Amino acid sequence: MGEREREREREREREREREREIQTDRQTETDRDRQTDRQTETDRDRHTETDRQRQTDRDRQTETDRQRQTDRDRQTETDRQRQTDRDRQTETDRQRQTDRDRQTETDRDREREIMFEM
């Protein structure tokens, strides 16, 4: 093998080495891109899950608020009913007092009649 032949062989070897480096660089870049894509997708998934969790939390809070409002409404209705009951009792008490007053007046009238007849 002549000197030229060896030089050509070395040149071909250098060219193959450059090709391997280019391939390695391309593969490294492709791997980085894929990793970046996976990380981006993972980040999106986490963000989506975080959003879902926040929505779930808001929904729970809304339901809790509704339940509290329902409880307040029931308490208000209970309070109204109790007030109505107290009002009825007060009216019943007044009526009884009026009846007692009438009875007392009737009793006095009878006593006067009896006294008058004597």
Coordinates of N, CA and C in Angstrom, one line a residue:
M1 N 0.9 -1.2 0.0 CA 0.0 0.0 0.0 C 0.9 1.2 0.0
G2 N 0.6 2.1 -0.9 CA 1.4 3.3 -1.0 C 1.0 4.4 0.0
E3 N 1.8 5.4 0.1 CA 1.5 6.5 1.0 C 0.2 7.1 0.6
R4 N -0.1 7.3 -0.6 CA -1.4 8.0 -1.0 C -2.5 7.1 -0.5
E5 N -2.4 5.8 -0.7 CA -3.4 4.9 -0.4 C -3.7 5.0 1.2
R6 N -2.6 5.0 2.0 CA -2.8 5.2 3.4 C -3.4 6.5 3.8
E7 N -3.0 7.5 3.1 CA -3.6 8.9 3.3 C -5.1 8.9 3.0
R8 N -5.5 8.3 1.9 CA -6.9 8.2 1.6 C -7.6 7.4 2.7
E9 N -7.0 6.3 3.1 CA -7.7 5.5 4.1 C -7.8 6.3 5.4
R10 N -6.8 7.0 5.8 CA -6.9 7.9 7.0 C -8.0 8.9 6.8
E11 N -8.1 9.5 5.6 CA -9.1 10.5 5.3 C -10.5 9.9 5.4
R12 N -10.7 8.7 4.9 CA -12.0 8.0 5.0 C -12.3 7.7 6.4
E13 N -11.3 7.3 7.2 CA -11.5 7.0 8.6 C -11.9 8.3 9.3
R14 N -11.2 9.4 9.0 CA -11.6 10.7 9.7 C -13.0 11.1 9.3
E15 N -13.4 10.8 8.0 CA -14.8 11.1 7.5 C -15.8 10.3 8.2
R16 N -15.5 9.0 8.4 CA -16.4 8.1 9.1 C -16.5 8.6 10.6
E17 N -15.4 9.0 11.2 CA -15.4 9.5 12.6 C -16.3 10.7 12.7
R18 N -16.1 11.7 11.7 CA -17.0 12.9 11.7 C -18.5 12.5 11.5
E19 N -18.8 11.5 10.7 CA -20.1 11.0 10.5 C -20.7 10.5 11.8
R20 N -19.9 9.7 12.5 CA -20.3 9.1 13.7 C -20.6 10.2 14.8
E21 N -19.7 11.2 14.8 CA -19.9 12.3 15.7 C -21.2 13.1 15.4
I22 N -21.4 13.3 14.1 CA -22.6 14.0 13.6 C -23.8 13.1 14.0
Q23 N -23.8 11.8 13.8 CA -24.9 10.9 14.2 C -25.1 11.0 15.7
T24 N -24.0 10.9 16.4 CA -24.1 11.0 17.9 C -24.7 12.3 18.3
D25 N -24.3 13.4 17.7 CA -24.8 14.7 18.1 C -26.3 14.8 17.8
R26 N -26.7 14.2 16.6 CA -28.1 14.2 16.2 C -28.9 13.4 17.2
Q27 N -28.4 12.2 17.5 CA -29.1 11.3 18.5 C -29.2 12.0 19.8
T28 N -28.1 12.7 20.3 CA -28.1 13.4 21.5 C -29.2 14.5 21.5
E29 N -29.3 15.2 20.4 CA -30.3 16.3 20.3 C -31.7 15.7 20.2
T30 N -31.8 14.6 19.5 CA -33.1 13.9 19.5 C -33.5 13.4 20.9
D31 N -32.6 12.9 21.6 CA -32.8 12.4 23.0 C -33.2 13.6 23.9
R32 N -32.5 14.7 23.7 CA -32.8 15.9 24.5 C -34.2 16.4 24.2
D33 N -34.5 16.4 22.9 CA -35.9 16.9 22.5 C -37.0 16.0 23.1
R34 N -36.7 14.7 23.0 CA -37.7 13.7 23.6 C -37.9 13.9 25.1
Q35 N -36.7 14.1 25.7 CA -36.8 14.3 27.2 C -37.5 15.6 27.5
T36 N -37.2 16.7 26.7 CA -37.9 17.9 26.9 C -39.4 17.8 26.7
D37 N -39.8 17.0 25.6 CA -41.2 16.8 25.3 C -41.9 16.0 26.5
R38 N -41.2 15.0 27.0 CA -41.7 14.2 28.1 C -41.9 15.1 29.3
Q39 N -40.9 15.9 29.6 CA -41.0 16.8 30.8 C -42.1 17.8 30.6
T40 N -42.2 18.4 29.4 CA -43.3 19.3 29.1 C -44.7 18.6 29.3
E41 N -44.8 17.4 28.8 CA -46.0 16.7 29.0 C -46.3 16.4 30.4
T42 N -45.3 16.0 31.2 CA -45.4 15.7 32.6 C -45.8 17.0 33.3
D43 N -45.2 18.1 33.0 CA -45.6 19.4 33.6 C -47.0 19.8 33.3
R44 N -47.4 19.5 32.0 CA -48.8 19.8 31.6 C -49.8 18.9 32.4
D45 N -49.4 17.6 32.6 CA -50.2 16.7 33.3 C -50.4 17.2 34.8
R46 N -49.3 17.6 35.4 CA -49.3 18.0 36.7 C -50.2 19.3 36.9
H47 N -50.0 20.2 35.9 CA -50.8 21.4 35.9 C -52.3 21.1 35.8
T48 N -52.6 20.2 34.9 CA -54.0 19.7 34.7 C -54.5 19.1 36.0
E49 N -53.7 18.2 36.6 CA -54.2 17.6 37.8 C -54.3 18.6 38.9
T50 N -53.4 19.6 39.0 CA -53.6 20.7 40.0 C -54.9 21.4 39.7
D51 N -55.1 21.8 38.5 CA -56.4 22.5 38.1 C -57.6 21.6 38.5
R52 N -57.5 20.3 38.2 CA -58.7 19.5 38.6 C -58.9 19.5 40.1
Q53 N -57.8 19.4 40.8 CA -57.8 19.4 42.3 C -58.4 20.7 42.8
R54 N -58.0 21.8 42.2 CA -58.5 23.1 42.7 C -60.0 23.1 42.4
Q55 N -60.4 22.6 41.2 CA -61.9 22.7 40.9 C -62.6 21.8 41.8
T56 N -62.1 20.6 42.2 CA -62.7 19.7 43.1 C -62.8 20.4 44.5
D57 N -61.8 21.1 44.9 CA -61.8 21.9 46.1 C -62.9 23.0 46.1
R58 N -63.0 23.7 45.0 CA -64.0 24.7 44.8 C -65.4 24.1 44.8
D59 N -65.5 23.0 44.2 CA -66.8 22.3 44.2 C -67.2 21.9 45.6
R60 N -66.3 21.4 46.3 CA -66.6 21.0 47.7 C -66.9 22.2 48.6
Q61 N -66.2 23.3 48.4 CA -66.5 24.5 49.1 C -67.9 25.0 48.8
T62 N -68.2 25.0 47.5 CA -69.5 25.4 47.0 C -70.6 24.5 47.7
E63 N -70.4 23.2 47.7 CA -71.4 22.3 48.3 C -71.5 22.6 49.8
T64 N -70.3 22.8 50.5 CA -70.3 23.2 51.9 C -71.1 24.5 52.1
D65 N -70.9 25.5 51.3 CA -71.6 26.7 51.4 C -73.1 26.5 51.2
R66 N -73.5 25.7 50.2 CA -74.9 25.4 50.0 C -75.5 24.8 51.2
Q67 N -74.8 23.8 51.8 CA -75.3 23.1 52.9 C -75.4 24.1 54.1
R68 N -74.5 24.9 54.3 CA -74.6 25.9 55.4 C -75.8 26.8 55.2
Q69 N -76.0 27.3 53.9 CA -77.1 28.1 53.6 C -78.4 27.4 53.9
T70 N -78.5 26.1 53.5 CA -79.7 25.3 53.8 C -79.9 25.2 55.3
D71 N -78.8 25.0 56.0 CA -78.9 24.9 57.5 C -79.4 26.2 58.1
R72 N -78.9 27.3 57.6 CA -79.3 28.6 58.0 C -80.8 28.8 57.7
D73 N -81.2 28.4 56.5 CA -82.6 28.6 56.1 C -83.5 27.7 57.0
R74 N -83.1 26.5 57.3 CA -83.9 25.7 58.2 C -84.0 26.3 59.6
Q75 N -82.8 26.9 60.1 CA -82.8 27.5 61.4 C -83.8 28.7 61.4
T76 N -83.7 29.5 60.3 CA -84.6 30.6 60.2 C -86.1 30.2 60.2
E77 N -86.4 29.1 59.5 CA -87.7 28.6 59.5 C -88.1 28.1 60.9
T78 N -87.2 27.4 61.6 CA -87.5 26.9 62.9 C -87.7 28.1 63.9
D79 N -86.9 29.2 63.7 CA -87.1 30.4 64.5 C -88.4 31.0 64.2
R80 N -88.8 31.1 63.0 CA -90.1 31.7 62.6 C -91.3 30.8 63.2
Q81 N -91.1 29.5 63.2 CA -92.2 28.6 63.7 C -92.3 28.8 65.2
R82 N -91.1 28.9 65.9 CA -91.1 29.2 67.3 C -91.8 30.5 67.7
Q83 N -91.5 31.5 66.9 CA -92.1 32.8 67.1 C -93.6 32.7 66.9
T84 N -94.0 32.0 65.9 CA -95.4 31.8 65.6 C -96.1 31.1 66.8
D85 N -95.4 30.1 67.3 CA -95.9 29.4 68.5 C -96.0 30.3 69.7
R86 N -95.0 31.1 69.9 CA -95.0 32.0 71.0 C -96.1 33.0 70.9
D87 N -96.3 33.5 69.6 CA -97.4 34.5 69.4 C -98.8 33.8 69.7
R88 N -98.9 32.6 69.3 CA -100.2 31.8 69.5 C -100.4 31.7 71.0
Q89 N -99.3 31.3 71.7 CA -99.4 31.1 73.2 C -99.8 32.4 73.8
T90 N -99.2 33.5 73.4 CA -99.5 34.8 73.9 C -101.0 35.1 73.7
E91 N -101.5 34.8 72.5 CA -102.9 35.1 72.2 C -103.8 34.2 73.1
T92 N -103.4 33.0 73.2 CA -104.1 32.1 74.1 C -104.1 32.6 75.5
D93 N -103.0 33.0 76.0 CA -102.9 33.6 77.4 C -103.8 34.8 77.5
R94 N -103.8 35.7 76.5 CA -104.7 36.9 76.5 C -106.2 36.5 76.6
Q95 N -106.5 35.5 75.8 CA -107.9 35.0 75.7 C -108.3 34.5 77.1
R96 N -107.4 33.7 77.7 CA -107.7 33.1 79.0 C -107.9 34.2 80.0
Q97 N -107.0 35.2 80.0 CA -107.1 36.3 80.9 C -108.4 37.1 80.7
T98 N -108.8 37.3 79.4 CA -110.1 37.9 79.1 C -111.2 37.1 79.7
D99 N -111.1 35.8 79.5 CA -112.2 34.9 80.0 C -112.2 34.9 81.6
R100 N -111.1 35.0 82.2 CA -111.0 35.1 83.7 C -111.6 36.4 84.1
D101 N -111.3 37.5 83.4 CA -111.8 38.8 83.7 C -113.3 38.8 83.6
R102 N -113.9 38.2 82.6 CA -115.3 38.1 82.4 C -116.0 37.3 83.5
Q103 N -115.3 36.2 83.8 CA -115.8 35.3 84.9 C -115.8 36.1 86.2
T104 N -114.8 36.8 86.5 CA -114.7 37.6 87.7 C -115.8 38.6 87.7
E105 N -116.1 39.3 86.6 CA -117.1 40.3 86.5 C -118.5 39.6 86.7
T106 N -118.7 38.5 86.1 CA -119.9 37.7 86.2 C -120.1 37.3 87.7
D107 N -119.0 36.9 88.3 CA -119.1 36.5 89.7 C -119.5 37.7 90.6
R108 N -119.0 38.9 90.3 CA -119.3 40.1 91.1 C -120.7 40.5 90.9
D109 N -121.1 40.4 89.6 CA -122.5 40.7 89.3 C -123.5 39.8 90.1
R110 N -123.2 38.5 90.2 CA -124.0 37.6 90.9 C -124.0 38.0 92.4
E111 N -122.8 38.3 92.9 CA -122.7 38.7 94.3 C -123.6 39.9 94.6
R112 N -123.6 40.8 93.7 CA -124.4 42.1 93.9 C -125.9 41.7 93.9
E113 N -126.2 40.8 93.0 CA -127.6 40.5 92.9 C -128.1 39.8 94.2
I114 N -127.2 38.9 94.6 CA -127.5 38.2 95.9 C -127.6 39.2 97.0
M115 N -126.7 40.1 97.1 CA -126.7 41.2 98.1 C -127.9 42.1 98.0
F116 N -128.3 42.3 96.8 CA -129.4 43.2 96.5 C -130.7 42.5 97.0
E117 N -130.8 41.2 96.7 CA -132.0 40.5 97.0 C -132.1 40.3 98.5
M118 N -131.1 40.4 99.2 CA -131.2 40.2 100.6 C -131.8 41.3 101.3

